[in-house]
Amino acid sequence: MPAEAMAPPAAETKTIPITVEFSGGLELLFKNQRTYKLSVPDVDPSTNAATTVGYLVKHLAADVMVDARKELFVVEGSVRPGILVLINDADWELEGEEEYVLQPGDAVLFVSTLHGG
Amino acid sequence: MSGPDRIPPHLADETASLRARIAELEAELTYHRAAASPPPSTLDLTREEYLRYSRQLLLPQIGLPGQTALKRSRVLIVGIGGLGSPAALYLAGAGIGTLGLIDHDVVETSNLHRQVLHRTSTIGLPKVLSAAKALRDLNPHVQITTYAEAFTPGNAEDVIAQWDVVLDCTDHPKLRYLISDACVLLGKPLVSASALKLEGQLIVLNDPPGKGPCYRCIWPRPPPPESIISCGEGGVLGPVVGAMGVMQALETIKLITRPKGKELTQPRMLFFSAAAETMWRTLKMRGRREGCVACGQQGIKNLGSEEEYALFCGVPNAFALEEEYRLSVRQARELVLLGTKPLLVDVRDRTQFGICKVPGSVNVPFERFLAVGEGLPEEIVGLLQEERRDVVVLCRLGNDSQVAAKRLLESGVHGRVWDVRGGIREWARIAPEDGIVEY
């Protein structure tokens, strides 16, 4: 049997290129790196549905974040209260929050409140 | 050469000099009539003010209606620091009628790189007095009211009730929630900004009053107390906080001079990051939260107590190392310079370590202890494996060093472990000859 036939259909291996940015001190939890260019699968393996921002948050906490202080980024599987999530510069509460389906080229920004003055 | 033909030379001279004097007096009279006397009823501003505000009066968005609106307005600035200084300068310059300034701090040397209202000559003065002096010098037409006191739940309502617009230029979340709550209670728009390191945020809240989101709608919960970093800890660049303060003045002028019915319906946050590819961004924000505990349907009826605001924002767990593991700077110095030559571990961040360090000390940033969660960062394990050495832990103020020393004690270090009371700051006072400075 030719090797090509063994390969899974191309559609299942598609990834979505996105940009993730941390600010307001959150970058300290991510090796002090502000911007990450990531490729995420277009289908969430745990749900078999299109990949959402909710998946991205879990992926960041589990696979990208090396800092032990996970609770400063996620609480009970969701973004810690007090962190704003902006999808293409709009509050994710205007975009469906965790249910928002990621699109190629999306920019997801995580902002923690600043208090200095 | 007969007498009548001859004109006495002094007559011409005297006439000319009198004419000059008359012209002088006339000019003086005109000046006093125009500038010093109250404006005739047909003029909204004094002649001097038309000139002073000329360059903004020329703007169709301002014009005479805008300028008189500014002159009638009363604006309160809470916090006269890095944000409040530039905001006050531009608002006074623009001809706000009355400016209120509230701050309980005095001017310190470490304020001057960014708090541009204050001067080396006003170090030690209450900030509101230092500011009032500079602002009166800039524009004597502006009435200035100063409150040399802290903004608290006790005075919040009395103070805010007297103003049309409030600027939050403070530096702690518990004040930010308090100011927002008071503005919601009293129906005042709030121009809120903050800055730290190289970033800034600005949002106009409760605008129009009763409709726009409040601080709690945007930030329902404060960040964990251990992640709250002040400018005194994290640092801040002057132009960064300055830009945000200038933007607050701009938003305030827009708010006061806009025609009725021209309020923004979509709340936006102005987001600045000096290090990002795009320095300025406008973020589209959510509106009022129906269930908001402050401005929602239930809403607040009165402010909480000082303790409630403090509790809501939390306090970092103050950890105290047992006294037997704590050294004074003198004791630590003797040990390091003359005694058993312990390993001196400085847990400040690399930047601070670069400012000054005790000779022979090694740097393992405290952030590394936090990042590994439990146990020790590998770089310190490597250092300790060399030999059974005692360890002295040092930080900037003597807080982080207690936590790091505890971690070392719990990790079964073979030698003895201490930290240094008062840290680098105390070291600079006791032994400046070691090249240690207070910063």
CSV table of N, CA and C in Angstrom, one decimal, chain B residues 3 7 25 29 34 60 106 124 131 160 187 227 253 263 280 297 302 321 332 336 352 385 387 401 410 427 430:
chain,number,residue,atom,x,y,z
B,3,GLY,N,15.2,139.1,18.6
B,3,GLY,CA,14.6,138.3,19.7
B,3,GLY,C,13.4,137.5,19.2
B,7,ILE,N,13.3,130.9,18.4
B,7,ILE,CA,12.5,130.0,19.2
B,7,ILE,C,13.4,129.4,20.3
B,25,LEU,N,0.9,107.4,29.1
B,25,LEU,CA,-0.2,107.3,30.1
B,25,LEU,C,-1.4,106.8,29.4
B,29,LEU,N,-3.5,103.5,30.4
B,29,LEU,CA,-4.9,103.5,30.7
B,29,LEU,C,-5.7,102.5,29.9
B,34,ALA,N,-8.6,97.5,29.7
B,34,ALA,CA,-8.8,96.3,28.9
B,34,ALA,C,-8.6,95.0,29.8
B,60,PRO,N,-12.7,74.8,15.7
B,60,PRO,CA,-14.2,74.7,15.7
B,60,PRO,C,-14.8,73.9,16.8
B,106,VAL,N,3.9,64.2,50.5
B,106,VAL,CA,4.8,65.3,50.3
B,106,VAL,C,5.7,64.9,49.1
B,124,GLY,N,9.6,68.0,50.0
B,124,GLY,CA,9.2,68.1,51.4
B,124,GLY,C,7.9,68.9,51.6
B,131,ALA,N,1.9,71.8,43.9
B,131,ALA,CA,1.2,71.8,42.6
B,131,ALA,C,0.5,73.2,42.5
B,160,ILE,N,-16.2,64.7,46.5
B,160,ILE,CA,-16.7,64.5,45.1
B,160,ILE,C,-17.9,65.3,44.7
B,187,GLY,N,-23.1,60.4,40.7
B,187,GLY,CA,-23.4,60.7,39.3
B,187,GLY,C,-22.4,61.6,38.6
B,227,SER,N,0.3,40.2,43.2
B,227,SER,CA,0.7,40.7,41.9
B,227,SER,C,0.6,42.2,41.7
B,253,ILE,N,-11.2,67.5,28.6
B,253,ILE,CA,-11.6,68.7,27.8
B,253,ILE,C,-12.6,68.3,26.8
B,263,GLU,N,-22.3,62.0,23.4
B,263,GLU,CA,-21.5,61.1,24.2
B,263,GLU,C,-21.2,59.8,23.4
B,280,TRP,N,0.1,52.6,20.6
B,280,TRP,CA,-1.3,53.0,21.0
B,280,TRP,C,-2.3,52.1,20.4
B,297,GLN,N,-28.4,47.1,38.6
B,297,GLN,CA,-29.8,47.4,38.9
B,297,GLN,C,-30.0,47.5,40.5
B,302,ASN,N,-24.5,53.1,49.7
B,302,ASN,CA,-23.5,53.9,50.3
B,302,ASN,C,-22.1,53.2,50.2
B,321,LEU,N,9.9,35.5,59.1
B,321,LEU,CA,10.9,34.4,59.4
B,321,LEU,C,11.2,34.5,60.9
B,332,ALA,N,25.5,40.7,59.5
B,332,ALA,CA,25.7,40.1,58.2
B,332,ALA,C,27.1,40.5,57.6
B,336,VAL,N,30.2,38.2,56.5
B,336,VAL,CA,30.5,38.1,55.1
B,336,VAL,C,32.0,38.6,54.9
B,352,GLN,N,18.1,45.6,39.5
B,352,GLN,CA,18.5,46.2,40.8
B,352,GLN,C,19.8,45.7,41.2
B,385,GLN,N,25.9,23.1,46.0
B,385,GLN,CA,26.5,21.8,46.0
B,385,GLN,C,28.0,21.8,46.1
B,387,GLU,N,30.0,23.1,48.3
B,387,GLU,CA,30.5,22.8,49.6
B,387,GLU,C,29.4,23.1,50.6
B,401,SER,N,13.6,38.4,51.2
B,401,SER,CA,14.7,37.6,51.7
B,401,SER,C,14.2,36.6,52.8
B,410,GLU,N,13.8,25.0,54.4
B,410,GLU,CA,12.9,23.8,54.2
B,410,GLU,C,13.5,22.8,53.2
B,427,TRP,N,21.4,48.5,54.5
B,427,TRP,CA,22.9,48.4,54.2
B,427,TRP,C,23.5,49.7,53.8
B,430,ILE,N,23.8,51.9,56.9
B,430,ILE,CA,24.8,51.5,57.9
B,430,ILE,C,26.2,51.5,57.3
